[in-house]
PDB file of C-alpha atoms in Angstrom:
ATOM      1  CA  MET A  27     -50.212  12.016 -11.439  1.00  0.00           C
ATOM      2  CA  GLU A  28     -47.161  12.575  -9.282  1.00  0.00           C
ATOM      3  CA  ILE A  29     -47.866   9.345  -7.420  1.00  0.00           C
ATOM      4  CA  LEU A  30     -47.211   7.473 -10.682  1.00  0.00           C
ATOM      5  CA  PHE A  31     -43.847   9.122 -11.244  1.00  0.00           C
ATOM      6  CA  GLU A  32     -42.584   8.983  -7.655  1.00  0.00           C
ATOM      7  CA  PRO A  33     -41.348   5.342  -7.867  1.00  0.00           C
ATOM      8  CA  LEU A  34     -39.768   6.074 -11.254  1.00  0.00           C
ATOM      9  CA  HIS A  35     -37.920   9.079  -9.881  1.00  0.00           C
ATOM     10  CA  ALA A  36     -36.744   7.051  -6.867  1.00  0.00           C
ATOM     11  CA  PHE A  37     -35.451   4.314  -9.189  1.00  0.00           C
ATOM     12  CA  ASP A  38     -33.690   6.860 -11.413  1.00  0.00           C
ATOM     13  CA  THR A  39     -32.050   8.568  -8.423  1.00  0.00           C
ATOM     14  CA  ASN A  40     -30.872   5.251  -6.954  1.00  0.00           C
ATOM     15  CA  ALA A  41     -29.555   4.087 -10.336  1.00  0.00           C
ATOM     16  CA  SER A  42     -27.636   7.352 -10.768  1.00  0.00           C
ATOM     17  CA  ALA A  43     -26.050   6.954  -7.343  1.00  0.00           C
ATOM     18  CA  TRP A  44     -25.188   3.324  -8.131  1.00  0.00           C
ATOM     19  CA  ALA A  45     -23.603   4.296 -11.480  1.00  0.00           C
ATOM     20  CA  GLU A  46     -21.572   6.968  -9.716  1.00  0.00           C
ATOM     21  CA  GLY A  47     -20.241   4.299  -7.356  1.00  0.00           C
ATOM     22  CA  LEU A  48     -19.014   2.232 -10.333  1.00  0.00           C
ATOM     23  CA  ARG A  49     -16.680   4.905 -11.622  1.00  0.00           C
ATOM     24  CA  TRP A  50     -13.210   3.695 -12.495  1.00  0.00           C
ATOM     25  CA  GLU A  51     -10.738   5.911 -14.360  1.00  0.00           C
ATOM     26  CA  PRO A  52     -10.172   3.712 -17.455  1.00  0.00           C
ATOM     27  CA  LEU A  53     -13.911   3.142 -17.865  1.00  0.00           C
ATOM     28  CA  THR A  54     -14.595   6.835 -17.302  1.00  0.00           C
ATOM     29  CA  ALA A  55     -12.183   7.679 -20.134  1.00  0.00           C
ATOM     30  CA  VAL A  56     -14.042   5.305 -22.478  1.00  0.00           C
ATOM     31  CA  PHE A  57     -17.418   6.800 -21.559  1.00  0.00           C
ATOM     32  CA  VAL A  58     -16.172  10.395 -21.867  1.00  0.00           C
ATOM     33  CA  PHE A  59     -14.899   9.524 -25.352  1.00  0.00           C
ATOM     34  CA  ALA A  60     -18.228   7.867 -26.230  1.00  0.00           C
ATOM     35  CA  SER A  61     -20.103  11.035 -25.200  1.00  0.00           C
ATOM     36  CA  LEU A  62     -18.188  13.340 -27.536  1.00  0.00           C
ATOM     37  CA  TRP A  63     -20.484  15.021 -30.059  1.00  0.00           C
ATOM     38  CA  TRP A  64     -18.776  13.487 -33.093  1.00  0.00           C
ATOM     39  CA  VAL A  65     -19.015   9.948 -31.729  1.00  0.00           C
ATOM     40  CA  LYS A  66     -22.740   9.916 -30.962  1.00  0.00           C
ATOM     41  CA  TRP A  67     -23.707   9.858 -34.639  1.00  0.00           C
ATOM     42  CA  PRO A  68     -21.193  11.382 -37.103  1.00  0.00           C
ATOM     43  CA  LEU A  69     -18.817   8.457 -36.592  1.00  0.00           C
ATOM     44  CA  LEU A  70     -21.684   6.004 -37.131  1.00  0.00           C
ATOM     45  CA  LEU A  71     -22.702   7.774 -40.345  1.00  0.00           C
ATOM     46  CA  ALA A  72     -19.105   7.654 -41.562  1.00  0.00           C
ATOM     47  CA  LEU A  73     -19.041   3.886 -40.987  1.00  0.00           C
ATOM     48  CA  GLY A  74     -22.310   3.562 -42.888  1.00  0.00           C
ATOM     49  CA  ALA A  75     -20.859   5.573 -45.766  1.00  0.00           C
ATOM     50  CA  CYS A  76     -17.863   3.221 -45.809  1.00  0.00           C
ATOM     51  CA  GLY A  77     -20.298   0.316 -46.112  1.00  0.00           C
ATOM     52  CA  ASP A  78     -21.964   2.136 -49.012  1.00  0.00           C
ATOM     53  CA  CYS A  79     -18.622   2.397 -50.811  1.00  0.00           C
ATOM     54  CA  SER A  80     -18.598  -1.379 -51.236  1.00  0.00           C
ATOM     55  CA  CYS A  81     -21.920  -1.180 -53.138  1.00  0.00           C
ATOM     56  CA  ARG A  82     -20.933   0.998 -56.081  1.00  0.00           C
ATOM     57  CA  LYS A  83     -23.968   0.141 -58.186  1.00  0.00           C
ATOM     58  CA  ARG A  84     -26.407   1.586 -55.637  1.00  0.00           C
ATOM     59  CA  TRP A  85     -26.836   5.033 -54.197  1.00  0.00           C
ATOM     60  CA  PRO A  86     -25.581   5.492 -50.616  1.00  0.00           C
ATOM     61  CA  ARG A  87     -28.574   3.977 -48.818  1.00  0.00           C
ATOM     62  CA  ALA A  88     -26.930   3.494 -45.412  1.00  0.00           C
ATOM     63  CA  ALA A  89     -25.649   7.064 -45.212  1.00  0.00           C
ATOM     64  CA  ALA A  90     -29.041   8.373 -46.364  1.00  0.00           C
ATOM     65  CA  ALA A  91     -30.941   6.185 -43.891  1.00  0.00           C
ATOM     66  CA  GLY A  92     -28.584   7.165 -41.068  1.00  0.00           C
ATOM     67  CA  ALA A  93     -28.828  10.860 -41.860  1.00  0.00           C
ATOM     68  CA  LEU A  94     -32.627  10.700 -42.097  1.00  0.00           C
ATOM     69  CA  ALA A  95     -32.794   8.812 -38.795  1.00  0.00           C
ATOM     70  CA  VAL A  96     -30.479  11.216 -36.979  1.00  0.00           C
ATOM     71  CA  GLY A  97     -32.318  14.274 -38.292  1.00  0.00           C
ATOM     72  CA  ALA A  98     -35.738  12.915 -37.347  1.00  0.00           C
ATOM     73  CA  ALA A  99     -34.532  11.743 -33.928  1.00  0.00           C
ATOM     74  CA  ALA A 100     -32.868  15.081 -33.153  1.00  0.00           C
ATOM     75  CA  LEU A 101     -35.991  16.994 -34.148  1.00  0.00           C
ATOM     76  CA  LEU A 102     -38.322  14.812 -32.066  1.00  0.00           C
ATOM     77  CA  ILE A 103     -35.960  14.877 -29.060  1.00  0.00           C
ATOM     78  CA  THR A 104     -35.821  18.684 -29.161  1.00  0.00           C
ATOM     79  CA  VAL A 105     -39.613  18.880 -29.078  1.00  0.00           C
ATOM     80  CA  LEU A 106     -39.881  16.309 -26.271  1.00  0.00           C
ATOM     81  CA  LYS A 107     -37.167  17.982 -24.170  1.00  0.00           C
ATOM     82  CA  ASP A 108     -39.023  21.290 -24.402  1.00  0.00           C
ATOM     83  CA  PHE A 109     -42.310  19.606 -23.496  1.00  0.00           C
ATOM     84  CA  PHE A 110     -41.113  17.555 -20.498  1.00  0.00           C
ATOM     85  CA  ASP A 111     -38.354  19.925 -19.285  1.00  0.00           C
ATOM     86  CA  ARG A 112     -36.927  17.401 -16.807  1.00  0.00           C
ATOM     87  CA  ALA A 113     -33.946  18.639 -14.815  1.00  0.00           C
ATOM     88  CA  ARG A 114     -30.643  16.831 -15.271  1.00  0.00           C
ATOM     89  CA  PRO A 115     -29.595  14.562 -12.367  1.00  0.00           C
ATOM     90  CA  PRO A 116     -26.997  16.888 -10.805  1.00  0.00           C
ATOM     91  CA  LEU A 117     -29.406  19.827 -11.010  1.00  0.00           C
ATOM     92  CA  ALA A 118     -32.223  17.859  -9.375  1.00  0.00           C
ATOM     93  CA  ASP A 119     -29.996  16.209  -6.747  1.00  0.00           C
ATOM     94  CA  ALA A 120     -26.889  18.029  -5.556  1.00  0.00           C
ATOM     95  CA  SER A 121     -25.398  14.764  -4.235  1.00  0.00           C
ATOM     96  CA  ILE A 122     -24.868  13.513  -7.820  1.00  0.00           C
ATOM     97  CA  ASP A 123     -21.391  14.394  -9.046  1.00  0.00           C
ATOM     98  CA  PRO A 124     -21.288  14.508 -12.863  1.00  0.00           C
ATOM     99  CA  VAL A 125     -18.188  13.920 -14.948  1.00  0.00           C
ATOM    100  CA  GLY A 126     -17.577  16.833 -17.297  1.00  0.00           C
ATOM    101  CA  ILE A 127     -19.931  19.619 -18.249  1.00  0.00           C
ATOM    102  CA  VAL A 128     -23.653  19.189 -17.641  1.00  0.00           C
ATOM    103  CA  PRO A 129     -25.554  20.170 -20.809  1.00  0.00           C
ATOM    104  CA  ALA A 130     -27.982  23.079 -20.507  1.00  0.00           C
ATOM    105  CA  SER A 131     -30.806  21.222 -22.252  1.00  0.00           C
ATOM    106  CA  ALA A 132     -33.459  19.212 -20.424  1.00  0.00           C
ATOM    107  CA  SER A 133     -32.736  15.629 -19.441  1.00  0.00           C
ATOM    108  CA  PHE A 134     -35.698  13.698 -20.866  1.00  0.00           C
ATOM    109  CA  PRO A 135     -35.276  11.978 -23.297  1.00  0.00           C
ATOM    110  CA  SER A 136     -31.599  11.416 -24.010  1.00  0.00           C
ATOM    111  CA  GLY A 137     -30.594  12.915 -27.344  1.00  0.00           C
ATOM    112  CA  HIS A 138     -27.292  11.036 -27.367  1.00  0.00           C
ATOM    113  CA  ALA A 139     -29.088   7.706 -26.947  1.00  0.00           C
ATOM    114  CA  ALA A 140     -31.777   8.544 -29.505  1.00  0.00           C
ATOM    115  CA  THR A 141     -29.455   9.748 -32.280  1.00  0.00           C
ATOM    116  CA  ALA A 142     -26.810   7.046 -31.766  1.00  0.00           C
ATOM    117  CA  VAL A 143     -29.367   4.240 -31.693  1.00  0.00           C
ATOM    118  CA  ALA A 144     -31.343   5.702 -34.613  1.00  0.00           C
ATOM    119  CA  ALA A 145     -28.187   5.849 -36.748  1.00  0.00           C
ATOM    120  CA  ALA A 146     -27.056   2.361 -35.685  1.00  0.00           C
ATOM    121  CA  VAL A 147     -30.441   0.755 -36.379  1.00  0.00           C
ATOM    122  CA  ALA A 148     -30.910   2.508 -39.730  1.00  0.00           C
ATOM    123  CA  ILE A 149     -27.426   1.697 -40.994  1.00  0.00           C
ATOM    124  CA  GLY A 150     -27.516  -1.820 -39.524  1.00  0.00           C
ATOM    125  CA  LEU A 151     -30.730  -2.625 -41.394  1.00  0.00           C
ATOM    126  CA  VAL A 152     -29.185  -1.512 -44.681  1.00  0.00           C
ATOM    127  CA  HIS A 153     -25.822  -3.228 -44.040  1.00  0.00           C
ATOM    128  CA  PRO A 154     -26.459  -6.173 -41.695  1.00  0.00           C
ATOM    129  CA  ARG A 155     -22.737  -6.988 -41.376  1.00  0.00           C
ATOM    130  CA  LEU A 156     -22.277  -3.624 -39.614  1.00  0.00           C
ATOM    131  CA  ARG A 157     -25.252  -4.130 -37.283  1.00  0.00           C
ATOM    132  CA  ARG A 158     -23.516  -5.623 -34.236  1.00  0.00           C
ATOM    133  CA  PRO A 159     -20.580  -3.204 -34.053  1.00  0.00           C
ATOM    134  CA  LEU A 160     -22.834  -0.202 -34.626  1.00  0.00           C
ATOM    135  CA  LEU A 161     -25.355  -1.302 -32.011  1.00  0.00           C
ATOM    136  CA  ALA A 162     -22.498  -1.951 -29.568  1.00  0.00           C
ATOM    137  CA  MET A 163     -21.162   1.573 -30.175  1.00  0.00           C
ATOM    138  CA  ALA A 164     -24.649   3.038 -29.705  1.00  0.00           C
ATOM    139  CA  ALA A 165     -25.083   1.070 -26.465  1.00  0.00           C
ATOM    140  CA  VAL A 166     -21.813   2.469 -25.102  1.00  0.00           C
ATOM    141  CA  VAL A 167     -22.931   6.000 -26.028  1.00  0.00           C
ATOM    142  CA  ALA A 168     -26.275   5.462 -24.265  1.00  0.00           C
ATOM    143  CA  LEU A 169     -24.729   3.907 -21.144  1.00  0.00           C
ATOM    144  CA  SER A 170     -22.156   6.681 -20.934  1.00  0.00           C
ATOM    145  CA  ARG A 171     -24.887   9.226 -20.240  1.00  0.00           C
ATOM    146  CA  VAL A 172     -25.977   7.539 -16.995  1.00  0.00           C
ATOM    147  CA  TYR A 173     -22.420   6.631 -15.989  1.00  0.00           C
ATOM    148  CA  LEU A 174     -21.276  10.241 -16.413  1.00  0.00           C
ATOM    149  CA  GLY A 175     -24.217  11.496 -14.352  1.00  0.00           C
ATOM    150  CA  VAL A 176     -25.858  13.680 -17.000  1.00  0.00           C
ATOM    151  CA  HIS A 177     -28.985  11.541 -17.580  1.00  0.00           C
ATOM    152  CA  TYR A 178     -31.278   9.287 -15.639  1.00  0.00           C
ATOM    153  CA  VAL A 179     -31.784   5.662 -16.700  1.00  0.00           C
ATOM    154  CA  PHE A 180     -35.341   6.387 -17.839  1.00  0.00           C
ATOM    155  CA  ASP A 181     -34.077   9.235 -20.070  1.00  0.00           C
ATOM    156  CA  VAL A 182     -31.717   6.818 -21.805  1.00  0.00           C
ATOM    157  CA  VAL A 183     -34.324   4.052 -22.117  1.00  0.00           C
ATOM    158  CA  ALA A 184     -36.802   6.489 -23.681  1.00  0.00           C
ATOM    159  CA  GLY A 185     -34.141   7.855 -26.049  1.00  0.00           C
ATOM    160  CA  THR A 186     -33.157   4.319 -27.026  1.00  0.00           C
ATOM    161  CA  LEU A 187     -36.743   3.294 -27.796  1.00  0.00           C
ATOM    162  CA  ILE A 188     -37.263   6.451 -29.847  1.00  0.00           C
ATOM    163  CA  GLY A 189     -34.017   5.736 -31.692  1.00  0.00           C
ATOM    164  CA  ILE A 190     -35.062   2.165 -32.502  1.00  0.00           C
ATOM    165  CA  ALA A 191     -38.412   3.270 -33.916  1.00  0.00           C
ATOM    166  CA  ILE A 192     -36.995   6.139 -35.949  1.00  0.00           C
ATOM    167  CA  GLY A 193     -34.012   4.113 -37.187  1.00  0.00           C
ATOM    168  CA  TYR A 194     -36.307   1.342 -38.385  1.00  0.00           C
ATOM    169  CA  ALA A 195     -38.669   3.796 -40.115  1.00  0.00           C
ATOM    170  CA  ALA A 196     -35.781   5.655 -41.768  1.00  0.00           C
ATOM    171  CA  ALA A 197     -34.179   2.467 -43.104  1.00  0.00           C
ATOM    172  CA  ARG A 198     -37.479   1.193 -44.484  1.00  0.00           C
ATOM    173  CA  THR A 199     -38.217   4.579 -46.062  1.00  0.00           C
ATOM    174  CA  VAL A 200     -34.831   4.785 -47.772  1.00  0.00           C
ATOM    175  CA  GLN A 201     -35.066   1.179 -48.951  1.00  0.00           C
ATOM    176  CA  ALA A 202     -38.545   1.828 -50.404  1.00  0.00           C
ATOM    177  CA  VAL A 203     -37.357   4.983 -52.183  1.00  0.00           C
ATOM    178  CA  GLY A 204     -34.290   3.151 -53.494  1.00  0.00           C
ATOM    179  CA  GLN A 205     -36.433   0.396 -54.960  1.00  0.00           C
ATOM    180  CA  ALA A 206     -39.021   2.703 -56.497  1.00  0.00           C
ATOM    181  CA  PRO A 207     -37.173   3.247 -59.831  1.00  0.00           C
ATOM    182  CA  THR A 208     -36.740  -0.513 -60.238  1.00  0.00           C
ATOM    183  CA  ARG A 209     -40.470  -1.090 -59.790  1.00  0.00           C
ATOM    184  CA  LEU A 210     -41.235   1.662 -62.284  1.00  0.00           C
ATOM    185  CA  ALA A 211     -38.824   0.202 -64.841  1.00  0.00           C
ATOM    186  CA  LEU A 212     -40.440  -3.229 -64.497  1.00  0.00           C
ATOM    187  CA  ARG A 213     -43.893  -1.793 -65.264  1.00  0.00           C
ATOM    188  CA  LEU A 214     -42.701  -0.105 -68.444  1.00  0.00           C
TER     189      LEU A 214
END
């Protein structure tokens, strides 16, 4: 089994070293900001709630979808981190110099990427006009994790894919629940 993961680990290590070589102070400041706990999803949920304010006749679907997506993503990521228990880049390779504090949790998959992307996808499906800015913010959050040296590329890719799937499911679930009373009223 290790023979399958050896090329992946080599790619991840090389990509981490390459990202470290790209560091530039203004860009580092942007990525440090993007990695703050309140940016990874609370800010996205707040933007979704603002979008909900423009739709006074409906319940806050974007905020509900975003919250459902973030909660589900965080729960699944916690389980997966415990299962895979992959060491963070600077713990696995002393030559990698991280920016800031290295989280104590396992590296795979990226929780920042999963929750940010899940929130962005869920809210973007409910309010399409917010989709591009939210996905751009989520992409910056995800990229920041590799740039700062606290995740491997594969961790972020896995977290992103999980976030897409959960965000889509959460948005569709909230939209179905929001339409349920209308369907019931039509039958009566």
